[in-house]
GROMACS .gro file of C-alpha atoms in nm:
model
  319
    1MET     CA    1   0.000   0.000   0.000
    2ALA     CA    2   0.284   0.238   0.084
    3GLY     CA    3   0.443   0.178  -0.251
    4GLU     CA    4   0.121   0.243  -0.432
    5GLY     CA    5   0.078   0.571  -0.240
    6PHE     CA    6   0.423   0.685  -0.334
    7LEU     CA    7   0.366   0.608  -0.698
    8PHE     CA    8   0.035   0.791  -0.689
    9THR     CA    9   0.198   1.096  -0.532
   10CYS     CA   10   0.475   1.097  -0.789
   11GLY     CA   11   0.227   1.051  -1.070
   12VAL     CA   12   0.035   1.359  -0.954
   13LEU     CA   13   0.322   1.589  -0.855
   14LEU     CA   14   0.544   1.522  -1.152
   15PRO     CA   15   0.307   1.672  -1.412
   16VAL     CA   16   0.241   1.964  -1.178
   17PHE     CA   17   0.613   2.021  -1.139
   18ILE     CA   18   0.660   2.008  -1.516
   19VAL     CA   19   0.381   2.257  -1.569
   20ILE     CA   20   0.522   2.493  -1.308
   21PHE     CA   21   0.873   2.455  -1.450
   22ASN     CA   22   0.745   2.546  -1.794
   23GLY     CA   23   0.617   2.870  -1.645
   24PHE     CA   24   0.975   2.993  -1.599
   25HIS     CA   25   1.131   3.170  -1.898
   26ILE     CA   26   1.431   3.390  -1.986
   27VAL     CA   27   1.423   3.733  -2.152
   28GLN     CA   28   1.749   3.785  -2.343
   29GLU     CA   29   1.969   4.093  -2.303
   30GLY     CA   30   1.881   4.358  -2.564
   31HIS     CA   31   1.520   4.237  -2.563
   32VAL     CA   32   1.204   4.286  -2.363
   33GLY     CA   33   0.939   4.025  -2.292
   34ILE     CA   34   0.579   4.073  -2.400
   35TYR     CA   35   0.292   3.846  -2.299
   36PHE     CA   36  -0.024   3.711  -2.463
   37ARG     CA   37  -0.316   3.550  -2.288
   38GLY     CA   38  -0.585   3.394  -2.502
   39GLY     CA   39  -0.433   3.572  -2.802
   40ALA     CA   40  -0.468   3.916  -2.638
   41LEU     CA   41  -0.160   4.130  -2.576
   42LEU     CA   42  -0.110   4.204  -2.206
   43ASN     CA   43   0.022   4.533  -2.074
   44ASP     CA   44   0.309   4.369  -1.886
   45ILE     CA   45   0.661   4.414  -2.033
   46SER     CA   46   0.952   4.239  -1.862
   47GLU     CA   47   1.321   4.328  -1.857
   48PRO     CA   48   1.606   4.084  -1.937
   49GLY     CA   49   1.645   3.797  -1.688
   50TYR     CA   50   1.439   3.514  -1.534
   51HIS     CA   51   1.062   3.555  -1.518
   52PHE     CA   52   0.753   3.346  -1.445
   53LYS     CA   53   0.426   3.328  -1.635
   54LEU     CA   54   0.119   3.117  -1.606
   55PRO     CA   55   0.189   2.795  -1.793
   56ILE     CA   56  -0.023   2.704  -2.094
   57VAL     CA   57  -0.251   3.005  -2.038
   58THR     CA   58   0.009   3.276  -2.102
   59SER     CA   59   0.265   3.283  -2.384
   60TYR     CA   60   0.553   3.529  -2.433
   61GLU     CA   61   0.780   3.667  -2.702
   62ASN     CA   62   1.129   3.820  -2.696
   63VAL     CA   63   1.123   4.156  -2.879
   64GLN     CA   64   1.461   4.305  -2.974
   65ILE     CA   65   1.505   4.671  -2.882
   66THR     CA   66   1.869   4.707  -2.984
   67VAL     CA   67   1.998   4.785  -3.335
   68GLN     CA   68   1.925   4.508  -3.582
   69THR     CA   69   1.972   4.454  -3.954
   70ASP     CA   70   1.693   4.320  -4.173
   71LYS     CA   71   1.803   4.184  -4.509
   72VAL     CA   72   1.547   4.202  -4.790
   73THR     CA   73   1.648   3.971  -5.077
   74ASN     CA   74   1.567   3.911  -5.445
   75ILE     CA   75   1.359   4.222  -5.513
   76PRO     CA   76   1.228   4.241  -5.872
   77CYS     CA   77   1.132   4.568  -6.034
   78GLY     CA   78   1.051   4.695  -6.382
   79THR     CA   79   1.204   5.015  -6.516
   80ALA     CA   80   1.019   5.282  -6.710
   81GLY     CA   81   1.150   5.125  -7.031
   82GLY     CA   82   1.009   4.782  -6.945
   83VAL     CA   83   1.334   4.612  -6.845
   84VAL     CA   84   1.299   4.381  -6.541
   85ILE     CA   85   1.593   4.389  -6.303
   86TYR     CA   86   1.659   4.238  -5.959
   87PHE     CA   87   1.814   4.370  -5.641
   88ASP     CA   88   1.986   4.073  -5.476
   89HIS     CA   89   1.957   4.216  -5.124
   90ILE     CA   90   1.899   4.542  -4.943
   91GLU     CA   91   2.002   4.574  -4.580
   92VAL     CA   92   1.799   4.796  -4.347
   93VAL     CA   93   1.958   4.890  -4.014
   94ASN     CA   94   1.676   4.973  -3.772
   95ARG     CA   95   1.574   4.979  -3.408
   96LEU     CA   96   1.247   4.954  -3.217
   97ARG     CA   97   1.243   5.200  -2.931
   98LYS     CA   98   1.156   5.050  -2.595
   99GLU     CA   99   0.881   5.298  -2.504
  100TYR     CA  100   0.691   5.210  -2.823
  101VAL     CA  101   0.716   4.832  -2.796
  102HIS     CA  102   0.365   4.771  -2.664
  103GLU     CA  103   0.199   5.011  -2.909
  104THR     CA  104   0.388   4.876  -3.212
  105ILE     CA  105   0.328   4.510  -3.129
  106LYS     CA  106  -0.038   4.577  -3.058
  107ASN     CA  107  -0.084   4.747  -3.396
  108TYR     CA  108   0.145   4.534  -3.617
  109THR     CA  109   0.222   4.215  -3.415
  110VAL     CA  110   0.572   4.087  -3.342
  111ASN     CA  111   0.631   4.078  -3.719
  112TYR     CA  112   0.608   4.457  -3.744
  113ASP     CA  113   0.923   4.468  -3.955
  114LYS     CA  114   0.752   4.266  -4.230
  115THR     CA  115   0.498   4.543  -4.277
  116TRP     CA  116   0.723   4.847  -4.238
  117ILE     CA  117   1.056   4.717  -4.368
  118PHE     CA  118   1.028   4.410  -4.592
  119ASP     CA  119   0.701   4.499  -4.766
  120LYS     CA  120   0.783   4.871  -4.766
  121ILE     CA  121   1.120   4.809  -4.935
  122HIS     CA  122   0.952   4.610  -5.213
  123HIS     CA  123   0.698   4.888  -5.261
  124GLU     CA  124   0.954   5.172  -5.267
  125ILE     CA  125   1.190   4.987  -5.503
  126ASN     CA  126   0.909   4.922  -5.750
  127GLN     CA  127   0.799   5.286  -5.728
  128PHE     CA  128   1.154   5.403  -5.789
  129CYS     CA  129   1.213   5.173  -6.088
  130SER     CA  130   0.879   5.253  -6.254
  131ARG     CA  131   0.962   5.624  -6.257
  132HIS     CA  132   1.315   5.592  -6.398
  133THR     CA  133   1.494   5.439  -6.693
  134LEU     CA  134   1.749   5.162  -6.666
  135GLN     CA  135   2.030   5.414  -6.713
  136GLU     CA  136   1.900   5.620  -6.422
  137VAL     CA  137   1.840   5.320  -6.194
  138PHE     CA  138   2.167   5.147  -6.271
  139ILE     CA  139   2.399   5.447  -6.309
  140ASP     CA  140   2.271   5.803  -6.276
  141LYS     CA  141   2.051   5.788  -5.964
  142PHE     CA  142   2.182   5.474  -5.796
  143ASP     CA  143   2.406   5.668  -5.558
  144SER     CA  144   2.102   5.848  -5.409
  145LEU     CA  145   1.878   5.539  -5.385
  146ASP     CA  146   1.980   5.447  -5.028
  147GLU     CA  147   1.909   5.796  -4.899
  148GLN     CA  148   1.574   5.806  -5.081
  149LEU     CA  149   1.472   5.468  -4.940
  150ALA     CA  150   1.573   5.564  -4.586
  151SER     CA  151   1.377   5.889  -4.613
  152SER     CA  152   1.066   5.716  -4.747
  153LEU     CA  153   1.073   5.439  -4.485
  154GLN     CA  154   1.129   5.679  -4.198
  155GLU     CA  155   0.853   5.908  -4.320
  156GLY     CA  156   0.604   5.621  -4.321
  157CYS     CA  157   0.717   5.499  -3.979
  158ASN     CA  158   0.692   5.847  -3.830
  159ARG     CA  159   0.332   5.864  -3.942
  160TRP     CA  160   0.208   5.512  -3.865
  161ALA     CA  161   0.467   5.340  -3.645
  162PRO     CA  162   0.672   5.606  -3.464
  163GLY     CA  163   0.858   5.351  -3.256
  164ILE     CA  164   1.058   5.223  -3.556
  165GLU     CA  165   1.379   5.411  -3.622
  166ILE     CA  166   1.550   5.366  -3.962
  167ILE     CA  167   1.924   5.413  -3.905
  168ALA     CA  168   2.078   5.324  -4.243
  169ILE     CA  169   2.011   5.139  -4.568
  170ARG     CA  170   2.269   4.958  -4.780
  171VAL     CA  171   2.172   4.882  -5.142
  172THR     CA  172   2.361   4.648  -5.375
  173LYS     CA  173   2.384   4.700  -5.749
  174PRO     CA  174   2.085   4.545  -5.928
  175ARG     CA  175   2.123   4.251  -6.164
  176ILE     CA  176   2.045   4.343  -6.523
  177PRO     CA  177   2.027   4.127  -6.840
  178GLU     CA  178   2.366   3.999  -6.958
  179SER     CA  179   2.346   4.172  -7.297
  180LEU     CA  180   2.281   4.508  -7.135
  181LEU     CA  181   2.551   4.448  -6.877
  182LYS     CA  182   2.812   4.405  -7.151
  183ASN     CA  183   2.710   4.736  -7.302
  184TYR     CA  184   2.747   4.905  -6.965
  185GLU     CA  185   3.085   4.739  -6.918
  186LYS     CA  186   3.197   4.884  -7.252
  187ILE     CA  187   3.065   5.222  -7.148
  188GLU     CA  188   3.248   5.197  -6.816
  189ALA     CA  189   3.567   5.094  -6.997
  190SER     CA  190   3.535   5.397  -7.226
  191LYS     CA  191   3.472   5.619  -6.927
  192THR     CA  192   3.775   5.472  -6.755
  193GLN     CA  193   3.993   5.545  -7.058
  194LEU     CA  194   3.851   5.894  -7.073
  195LEU     CA  195   3.925   5.945  -6.706
  196ILE     CA  196   4.280   5.819  -6.759
  197ALA     CA  197   4.325   6.058  -7.051
  198GLU     CA  198   4.182   6.345  -6.849
  199GLN     CA  199   4.404   6.254  -6.558
  200GLU     CA  200   4.711   6.248  -6.784
  201GLN     CA  201   4.610   6.584  -6.926
  202ARG     CA  202   4.568   6.723  -6.574
  203VAL     CA  203   4.910   6.587  -6.483
  204LYS     CA  204   5.066   6.757  -6.785
  205GLN     CA  205   4.883   7.078  -6.706
  206LYS     CA  206   4.999   7.053  -6.349
  207GLN     CA  207   5.357   6.996  -6.460
  208ALA     CA  208   5.338   7.293  -6.698
  209GLU     CA  209   5.182   7.502  -6.423
  210THR     CA  210   5.454   7.393  -6.183
  211LYS     CA  211   5.721   7.486  -6.437
  212ARG     CA  212   5.560   7.826  -6.496
  213LEU     CA  213   5.540   7.876  -6.122
  214GLU     CA  214   5.907   7.787  -6.083
  215GLN     CA  215   6.001   8.029  -6.361
  216LYS     CA  216   5.783   8.296  -6.202
  217ILE     CA  217   5.948   8.235  -5.867
  218ASP     CA  218   6.295   8.252  -6.026
  219ALA     CA  219   6.203   8.574  -6.209
  220GLU     CA  220   6.058   8.725  -5.893
  221SER     CA  221   6.368   8.620  -5.700
  222LEU     CA  222   6.594   8.777  -5.965
  223ALA     CA  223   6.383   9.091  -5.969
  224GLU     CA  224   6.397   9.103  -5.590
  225ILE     CA  225   6.775   9.061  -5.597
  226ASN     CA  226   6.806   9.339  -5.859
  227ARG     CA  227   6.576   9.560  -5.655
  228ILE     CA  228   6.783   9.499  -5.342
  229GLU     CA  229   7.107   9.569  -5.533
  230MET     CA  230   6.957   9.887  -5.679
  231GLU     CA  231   6.842   9.997  -5.336
  232LYS     CA  232   7.190   9.929  -5.202
  233GLN     CA  233   7.340  10.140  -5.484
  234ILE     CA  234   7.087  10.414  -5.424
  235LEU     CA  235   7.164  10.408  -5.053
  236ALA     CA  236   7.536  10.421  -5.131
  237LYS     CA  237   7.482  10.716  -5.369
  238GLU     CA  238   7.265  10.891  -5.113
  239SER     CA  239   7.525  10.829  -4.843
  240LEU     CA  240   7.797  10.964  -5.072
  241LYS     CA  241   7.581  11.263  -5.157
  242LYS     CA  242   7.518  11.330  -4.789
  243MET     CA  243   7.890  11.301  -4.719
  244GLU     CA  244   7.967  11.548  -5.000
  245GLU     CA  245   7.696  11.782  -4.871
  246ILE     CA  246   7.845  11.761  -4.523
  247GLU     CA  247   8.196  11.820  -4.656
  248ASN     CA  248   8.073  12.113  -4.869
  249SER     CA  249   7.890  12.251  -4.570
  250ILE     CA  250   8.205  12.220  -4.359
  251TYR     CA  251   8.412  12.387  -4.635
  252ILE     CA  252   8.161  12.669  -4.677
  253GLU     CA  253   8.149  12.723  -4.304
  254ARG     CA  254   8.528  12.724  -4.290
  255GLU     CA  255   8.555  12.971  -4.582
  256ARG     CA  256   8.279  13.182  -4.432
  257SER     CA  257   8.466  13.188  -4.105
  258LYS     CA  258   8.786  13.289  -4.287
  259ALA     CA  259   8.600  13.560  -4.481
  260ASP     CA  260   8.434  13.683  -4.163
  261ALA     CA  261   8.772  13.691  -3.991
  262HIS     CA  262   8.933  13.876  -4.283
  263TYR     CA  263   8.640  14.115  -4.301
  264TYR     CA  264   8.667  14.176  -3.931
  265LYS     CA  265   9.042  14.231  -3.962
  266VAL     CA  266   9.008  14.473  -4.255
  267SER     CA  267   8.723  14.654  -4.083
  268LYS     CA  268   8.929  14.697  -3.774
  269MET     CA  269   9.225  14.821  -3.981
  270ILE     CA  270   9.005  15.069  -4.164
  271GLU     CA  271   8.850  15.177  -3.837
  272ALA     CA  272   9.194  15.221  -3.688
  273GLU     CA  273   9.318  15.414  -3.991
  274GLN     CA  274   9.008  15.635  -3.985
  275LYS     CA  275   9.076  15.714  -3.625
  276GLN     CA  276   9.434  15.818  -3.725
  277LEU     CA  277   9.316  16.052  -4.005
  278THR     CA  278   9.275  16.353  -3.779
  279PRO     CA  279   9.324  16.710  -3.920
  280GLU     CA  280   9.652  16.745  -3.741
  281PHE     CA  281   9.776  16.412  -3.876
  282LEU     CA  282   9.672  16.500  -4.231
  283LYS     CA  283   9.834  16.840  -4.202
  284ARG     CA  284  10.155  16.689  -4.076
  285LEU     CA  285  10.140  16.425  -4.350
  286ALA     CA  286  10.094  16.699  -4.612
  287ILE     CA  287  10.382  16.894  -4.472
  288GLU     CA  288  10.603  16.587  -4.478
  289SER     CA  289  10.497  16.510  -4.829
  290PHE     CA  290  10.561  16.871  -4.931
  291ALA     CA  291  10.893  16.868  -4.756
  292ASN     CA  292  10.998  16.557  -4.938
  293ASN     CA  293  10.920  16.723  -5.271
  294THR     CA  294  11.253  16.809  -5.439
  295LYS     CA  295  11.111  17.074  -5.667
  296LEU     CA  296  11.119  17.439  -5.549
  297TYR     CA  297  10.920  17.719  -5.697
  298PHE     CA  298  10.971  18.088  -5.631
  299GLY     CA  299  10.723  18.374  -5.665
  300GLU     CA  300  10.504  18.605  -5.470
  301SER     CA  301  10.185  18.401  -5.492
  302ILE     CA  302  10.334  18.050  -5.471
  303PRO     CA  303  10.355  18.010  -5.090
  304LYS     CA  304  10.001  18.125  -5.053
  305PHE     CA  305   9.880  17.878  -5.313
  306ILE     CA  306  10.052  17.586  -5.148
  307MET     CA  307   9.921  17.679  -4.808
  308GLU     CA  308   9.566  17.704  -4.936
  309ASN     CA  309   9.595  17.360  -5.094
  310VAL     CA  310   9.724  17.223  -4.770
  311ASP     CA  311   9.441  17.377  -4.576
  312GLN     CA  312   9.190  17.233  -4.819
  313MET     CA  313   9.341  16.888  -4.786
  314MET     CA  314   9.324  16.919  -4.409
  315THR     CA  315   8.962  17.018  -4.410
  316ARG     CA  316   8.854  16.747  -4.664
  317PRO     CA  317   8.641  16.481  -4.491
  318ALA     CA  318   8.797  16.144  -4.445
  319LEU     CA  319   8.684  15.848  -4.657
   0.00000   0.00000   0.00000
Protein backbone atom coordinates (compact mmCIF):
# COMPACT_ATOMS: atom_id res chain seq x y z
CA MET A 1 0.00 0.00 0.00
CA ALA A 2 2.84 2.38 0.84
CA GLY A 3 4.43 1.78 -2.51
CA GLU A 4 1.21 2.43 -4.32
CA GLY A 5 0.78 5.71 -2.40
CA PHE A 6 4.23 6.85 -3.34
CA LEU A 7 3.66 6.08 -6.98
CA PHE A 8 0.35 7.91 -6.89
CA THR A 9 1.98 10.96 -5.32
CA CYS A 10 4.75 10.97 -7.89
CA GLY A 11 2.27 10.51 -10.70
CA VAL A 12 0.35 13.59 -9.54
CA LEU A 13 3.22 15.89 -8.55
CA LEU A 14 5.44 15.22 -11.52
CA PRO A 15 3.07 16.72 -14.12
CA VAL A 16 2.41 19.64 -11.78
CA PHE A 17 6.13 20.21 -11.39
CA ILE A 18 6.60 20.08 -15.16
CA VAL A 19 3.81 22.57 -15.69
CA ILE A 20 5.22 24.93 -13.08
CA PHE A 21 8.73 24.55 -14.50
CA ASN A 22 7.45 25.46 -17.94
CA GLY A 23 6.17 28.70 -16.45
CA PHE A 24 9.75 29.93 -15.99
CA HIS A 25 11.31 31.70 -18.98
CA ILE A 26 14.31 33.90 -19.86
CA VAL A 27 14.23 37.33 -21.52
CA GLN A 28 17.49 37.85 -23.43
CA GLU A 29 19.69 40.93 -23.03
CA GLY A 30 18.81 43.58 -25.64
CA HIS A 31 15.20 42.37 -25.63
CA VAL A 32 12.04 42.86 -23.63
CA GLY A 33 9.39 40.25 -22.92
CA ILE A 34 5.79 40.73 -24.00
CA TYR A 35 2.92 38.46 -22.99
CA PHE A 36 -0.24 37.11 -24.63
CA ARG A 37 -3.16 35.50 -22.88
CA GLY A 38 -5.85 33.94 -25.02
CA GLY A 39 -4.33 35.72 -28.02
CA ALA A 40 -4.68 39.16 -26.38
CA LEU A 41 -1.60 41.30 -25.76
CA LEU A 42 -1.10 42.04 -22.06
CA ASN A 43 0.22 45.33 -20.74
CA ASP A 44 3.09 43.69 -18.86
CA ILE A 45 6.61 44.14 -20.33
CA SER A 46 9.52 42.39 -18.62
CA GLU A 47 13.21 43.28 -18.57
CA PRO A 48 16.06 40.84 -19.37
CA GLY A 49 16.45 37.97 -16.88
CA TYR A 50 14.39 35.14 -15.34
CA HIS A 51 10.62 35.55 -15.18
CA PHE A 52 7.53 33.46 -14.45
CA LYS A 53 4.26 33.28 -16.35
CA LEU A 54 1.19 31.17 -16.06
CA PRO A 55 1.89 27.95 -17.93
CA ILE A 56 -0.23 27.04 -20.94
CA VAL A 57 -2.51 30.05 -20.38
CA THR A 58 0.09 32.76 -21.02
CA SER A 59 2.65 32.83 -23.84
CA TYR A 60 5.53 35.29 -24.33
CA GLU A 61 7.80 36.67 -27.02
CA ASN A 62 11.29 38.20 -26.96
CA VAL A 63 11.23 41.56 -28.79
CA GLN A 64 14.61 43.05 -29.74
CA ILE A 65 15.05 46.71 -28.82
CA THR A 66 18.69 47.07 -29.84
CA VAL A 67 19.98 47.85 -33.35
CA GLN A 68 19.25 45.08 -35.82
CA THR A 69 19.72 44.54 -39.54
CA ASP A 70 16.93 43.20 -41.73
CA LYS A 71 18.03 41.84 -45.09
CA VAL A 72 15.47 42.02 -47.90
CA THR A 73 16.48 39.71 -50.77
CA ASN A 74 15.67 39.11 -54.45
CA ILE A 75 13.59 42.22 -55.13
CA PRO A 76 12.28 42.41 -58.72
CA CYS A 77 11.32 45.68 -60.34
CA GLY A 78 10.51 46.95 -63.82
CA THR A 79 12.04 50.15 -65.16
CA ALA A 80 10.19 52.82 -67.10
CA GLY A 81 11.50 51.25 -70.31
CA GLY A 82 10.09 47.82 -69.45
CA VAL A 83 13.34 46.12 -68.45
CA VAL A 84 12.99 43.81 -65.41
CA ILE A 85 15.93 43.89 -63.03
CA TYR A 86 16.59 42.38 -59.59
CA PHE A 87 18.14 43.70 -56.41
CA ASP A 88 19.86 40.73 -54.76
CA HIS A 89 19.57 42.16 -51.24
CA ILE A 90 18.99 45.42 -49.43
CA GLU A 91 20.02 45.74 -45.80
CA VAL A 92 17.99 47.96 -43.47
CA VAL A 93 19.58 48.90 -40.14
CA ASN A 94 16.76 49.73 -37.72
CA ARG A 95 15.74 49.79 -34.08
CA LEU A 96 12.47 49.54 -32.17
CA ARG A 97 12.43 52.00 -29.31
CA LYS A 98 11.56 50.50 -25.95
CA GLU A 99 8.81 52.98 -25.04
CA TYR A 100 6.91 52.10 -28.23
CA VAL A 101 7.16 48.32 -27.96
CA HIS A 102 3.65 47.71 -26.64
CA GLU A 103 1.99 50.11 -29.09
CA THR A 104 3.88 48.76 -32.12
CA ILE A 105 3.28 45.10 -31.29
CA LYS A 106 -0.38 45.77 -30.58
CA ASN A 107 -0.84 47.47 -33.96
CA TYR A 108 1.45 45.34 -36.17
CA THR A 109 2.22 42.15 -34.15
CA VAL A 110 5.72 40.87 -33.42
CA ASN A 111 6.31 40.78 -37.19
CA TYR A 112 6.08 44.57 -37.44
CA ASP A 113 9.23 44.68 -39.55
CA LYS A 114 7.52 42.66 -42.30
CA THR A 115 4.98 45.43 -42.77
CA TRP A 116 7.23 48.47 -42.38
CA ILE A 117 10.56 47.17 -43.68
CA PHE A 118 10.28 44.10 -45.92
CA ASP A 119 7.01 44.99 -47.66
CA LYS A 120 7.83 48.71 -47.66
CA ILE A 121 11.20 48.09 -49.35
CA HIS A 122 9.52 46.10 -52.13
CA HIS A 123 6.98 48.88 -52.61
CA GLU A 124 9.54 51.72 -52.67
CA ILE A 125 11.90 49.87 -55.03
CA ASN A 126 9.09 49.22 -57.50
CA GLN A 127 7.99 52.86 -57.28
CA PHE A 128 11.54 54.03 -57.89
CA CYS A 129 12.13 51.73 -60.88
CA SER A 130 8.79 52.53 -62.54
CA ARG A 131 9.62 56.24 -62.57
CA HIS A 132 13.15 55.92 -63.98
CA THR A 133 14.94 54.39 -66.93
CA LEU A 134 17.49 51.62 -66.66
CA GLN A 135 20.30 54.14 -67.13
CA GLU A 136 19.00 56.20 -64.22
CA VAL A 137 18.40 53.20 -61.94
CA PHE A 138 21.67 51.47 -62.71
CA ILE A 139 23.99 54.47 -63.09
CA ASP A 140 22.71 58.03 -62.76
CA LYS A 141 20.51 57.88 -59.64
CA PHE A 142 21.82 54.74 -57.96
CA ASP A 143 24.06 56.68 -55.58
CA SER A 144 21.02 58.48 -54.09
CA LEU A 145 18.78 55.39 -53.85
CA ASP A 146 19.80 54.47 -50.28
CA GLU A 147 19.09 57.96 -48.99
CA GLN A 148 15.74 58.06 -50.81
CA LEU A 149 14.72 54.68 -49.40
CA ALA A 150 15.73 55.64 -45.86
CA SER A 151 13.77 58.89 -46.13
CA SER A 152 10.66 57.16 -47.47
CA LEU A 153 10.73 54.39 -44.85
CA GLN A 154 11.29 56.79 -41.98
CA GLU A 155 8.53 59.08 -43.20
CA GLY A 156 6.04 56.21 -43.21
CA CYS A 157 7.17 54.99 -39.79
CA ASN A 158 6.92 58.47 -38.30
CA ARG A 159 3.32 58.64 -39.42
CA TRP A 160 2.08 55.12 -38.65
CA ALA A 161 4.67 53.40 -36.45
CA PRO A 162 6.72 56.06 -34.64
CA GLY A 163 8.58 53.51 -32.56
CA ILE A 164 10.58 52.23 -35.56
CA GLU A 165 13.79 54.11 -36.22
CA ILE A 166 15.50 53.66 -39.62
CA ILE A 167 19.24 54.13 -39.05
CA ALA A 168 20.78 53.24 -42.43
CA ILE A 169 20.11 51.39 -45.68
CA ARG A 170 22.69 49.58 -47.80
CA VAL A 171 21.72 48.82 -51.42
CA THR A 172 23.61 46.48 -53.75
CA LYS A 173 23.84 47.00 -57.49
CA PRO A 174 20.85 45.45 -59.28
CA ARG A 175 21.23 42.51 -61.64
CA ILE A 176 20.45 43.43 -65.23
CA PRO A 177 20.27 41.27 -68.40
CA GLU A 178 23.66 39.99 -69.58
CA SER A 179 23.46 41.72 -72.97
CA LEU A 180 22.81 45.08 -71.35
CA LEU A 181 25.51 44.48 -68.77
CA LYS A 182 28.12 44.05 -71.51
CA ASN A 183 27.10 47.36 -73.02
CA TYR A 184 27.47 49.05 -69.65
CA GLU A 185 30.85 47.39 -69.18
CA LYS A 186 31.97 48.84 -72.52
CA ILE A 187 30.65 52.22 -71.48
CA GLU A 188 32.48 51.97 -68.16
CA ALA A 189 35.67 50.94 -69.97
CA SER A 190 35.35 53.97 -72.26
CA LYS A 191 34.72 56.19 -69.27
CA THR A 192 37.75 54.72 -67.55
CA GLN A 193 39.93 55.45 -70.58
CA LEU A 194 38.51 58.94 -70.73
CA LEU A 195 39.25 59.45 -67.06
CA ILE A 196 42.80 58.19 -67.59
CA ALA A 197 43.25 60.58 -70.51
CA GLU A 198 41.82 63.45 -68.49
CA GLN A 199 44.04 62.54 -65.58
CA GLU A 200 47.11 62.48 -67.84
CA GLN A 201 46.10 65.84 -69.26
CA ARG A 202 45.68 67.23 -65.74
CA VAL A 203 49.10 65.87 -64.83
CA LYS A 204 50.66 67.57 -67.85
CA GLN A 205 48.83 70.78 -67.06
CA LYS A 206 49.99 70.53 -63.49
CA GLN A 207 53.57 69.96 -64.60
CA ALA A 208 53.38 72.93 -66.98
CA GLU A 209 51.82 75.02 -64.23
CA THR A 210 54.54 73.93 -61.83
CA LYS A 211 57.21 74.86 -64.37
CA ARG A 212 55.60 78.26 -64.96
CA LEU A 213 55.40 78.76 -61.22
CA GLU A 214 59.07 77.87 -60.83
CA GLN A 215 60.01 80.29 -63.61
CA LYS A 216 57.83 82.96 -62.02
CA ILE A 217 59.48 82.35 -58.67
CA ASP A 218 62.95 82.52 -60.26
CA ALA A 219 62.03 85.74 -62.09
CA GLU A 220 60.58 87.25 -58.93
CA SER A 221 63.68 86.20 -57.00
CA LEU A 222 65.94 87.77 -59.65
CA ALA A 223 63.83 90.91 -59.69
CA GLU A 224 63.97 91.03 -55.90
CA ILE A 225 67.75 90.61 -55.97
CA ASN A 226 68.06 93.39 -58.59
CA ARG A 227 65.76 95.60 -56.55
CA ILE A 228 67.83 94.99 -53.42
CA GLU A 229 71.07 95.69 -55.33
CA MET A 230 69.57 98.87 -56.79
CA GLU A 231 68.42 99.97 -53.36
CA LYS A 232 71.90 99.29 -52.02
CA GLN A 233 73.40 101.40 -54.84
CA ILE A 234 70.87 104.14 -54.24
CA LEU A 235 71.64 104.08 -50.53
CA ALA A 236 75.36 104.21 -51.31
CA LYS A 237 74.82 107.16 -53.69
CA GLU A 238 72.65 108.91 -51.13
CA SER A 239 75.25 108.29 -48.43
CA LEU A 240 77.97 109.64 -50.72
CA LYS A 241 75.81 112.63 -51.57
CA LYS A 242 75.18 113.30 -47.89
CA MET A 243 78.90 113.01 -47.19
CA GLU A 244 79.67 115.48 -50.00
CA GLU A 245 76.96 117.82 -48.71
CA ILE A 246 78.45 117.61 -45.23
CA GLU A 247 81.96 118.20 -46.56
CA ASN A 248 80.73 121.13 -48.69
CA SER A 249 78.90 122.51 -45.70
CA ILE A 250 82.05 122.20 -43.59
CA TYR A 251 84.12 123.87 -46.35
CA ILE A 252 81.61 126.69 -46.77
CA GLU A 253 81.49 127.23 -43.04
CA ARG A 254 85.28 127.24 -42.90
CA GLU A 255 85.55 129.71 -45.82
CA ARG A 256 82.79 131.82 -44.32
CA SER A 257 84.66 131.88 -41.05
CA LYS A 258 87.86 132.89 -42.87
CA ALA A 259 86.00 135.60 -44.81
CA ASP A 260 84.34 136.83 -41.63
CA ALA A 261 87.72 136.91 -39.91
CA HIS A 262 89.33 138.76 -42.83
CA TYR A 263 86.40 141.15 -43.01
CA TYR A 264 86.67 141.76 -39.31
CA LYS A 265 90.42 142.31 -39.62
CA VAL A 266 90.08 144.73 -42.55
CA SER A 267 87.23 146.54 -40.83
CA LYS A 268 89.29 146.97 -37.74
CA MET A 269 92.25 148.21 -39.81
CA ILE A 270 90.05 150.69 -41.64
CA GLU A 271 88.50 151.77 -38.37
CA ALA A 272 91.94 152.21 -36.88
CA GLU A 273 93.18 154.14 -39.91
CA GLN A 274 90.08 156.35 -39.85
CA LYS A 275 90.76 157.14 -36.25
CA GLN A 276 94.34 158.18 -37.25
CA LEU A 277 93.16 160.52 -40.05
CA THR A 278 92.75 163.53 -37.79
CA PRO A 279 93.24 167.10 -39.20
CA GLU A 280 96.52 167.45 -37.41
CA PHE A 281 97.76 164.12 -38.76
CA LEU A 282 96.72 165.00 -42.31
CA LYS A 283 98.34 168.40 -42.02
CA ARG A 284 101.55 166.89 -40.76
CA LEU A 285 101.40 164.25 -43.50
CA ALA A 286 100.94 166.99 -46.12
CA ILE A 287 103.82 168.94 -44.72
CA GLU A 288 106.03 165.87 -44.78
CA SER A 289 104.97 165.10 -48.29
CA PHE A 290 105.61 168.71 -49.31
CA ALA A 291 108.93 168.68 -47.56
CA ASN A 292 109.98 165.57 -49.38
CA ASN A 293 109.20 167.23 -52.71
CA THR A 294 112.53 168.09 -54.39
CA LYS A 295 111.11 170.74 -56.67
CA LEU A 296 111.19 174.39 -55.49
CA TYR A 297 109.20 177.19 -56.97
CA PHE A 298 109.71 180.88 -56.31
CA GLY A 299 107.23 183.74 -56.65
CA GLU A 300 105.04 186.05 -54.70
CA SER A 301 101.85 184.01 -54.92
CA ILE A 302 103.34 180.50 -54.71
CA PRO A 303 103.55 180.10 -50.90
CA LYS A 304 100.01 181.25 -50.53
CA PHE A 305 98.80 178.78 -53.13
CA ILE A 306 100.52 175.86 -51.48
CA MET A 307 99.21 176.79 -48.08
CA GLU A 308 95.66 177.04 -49.36
CA ASN A 309 95.95 173.60 -50.94
CA VAL A 310 97.24 172.23 -47.70
CA ASP A 311 94.41 173.77 -45.76
CA GLN A 312 91.90 172.33 -48.19
CA MET A 313 93.41 168.88 -47.86
CA MET A 314 93.24 169.19 -44.09
CA THR A 315 89.62 170.18 -44.10
CA ARG A 316 88.54 167.47 -46.64
CA PRO A 317 86.41 164.81 -44.91
CA ALA A 318 87.97 161.44 -44.45
CA LEU A 319 86.84 158.48 -46.57
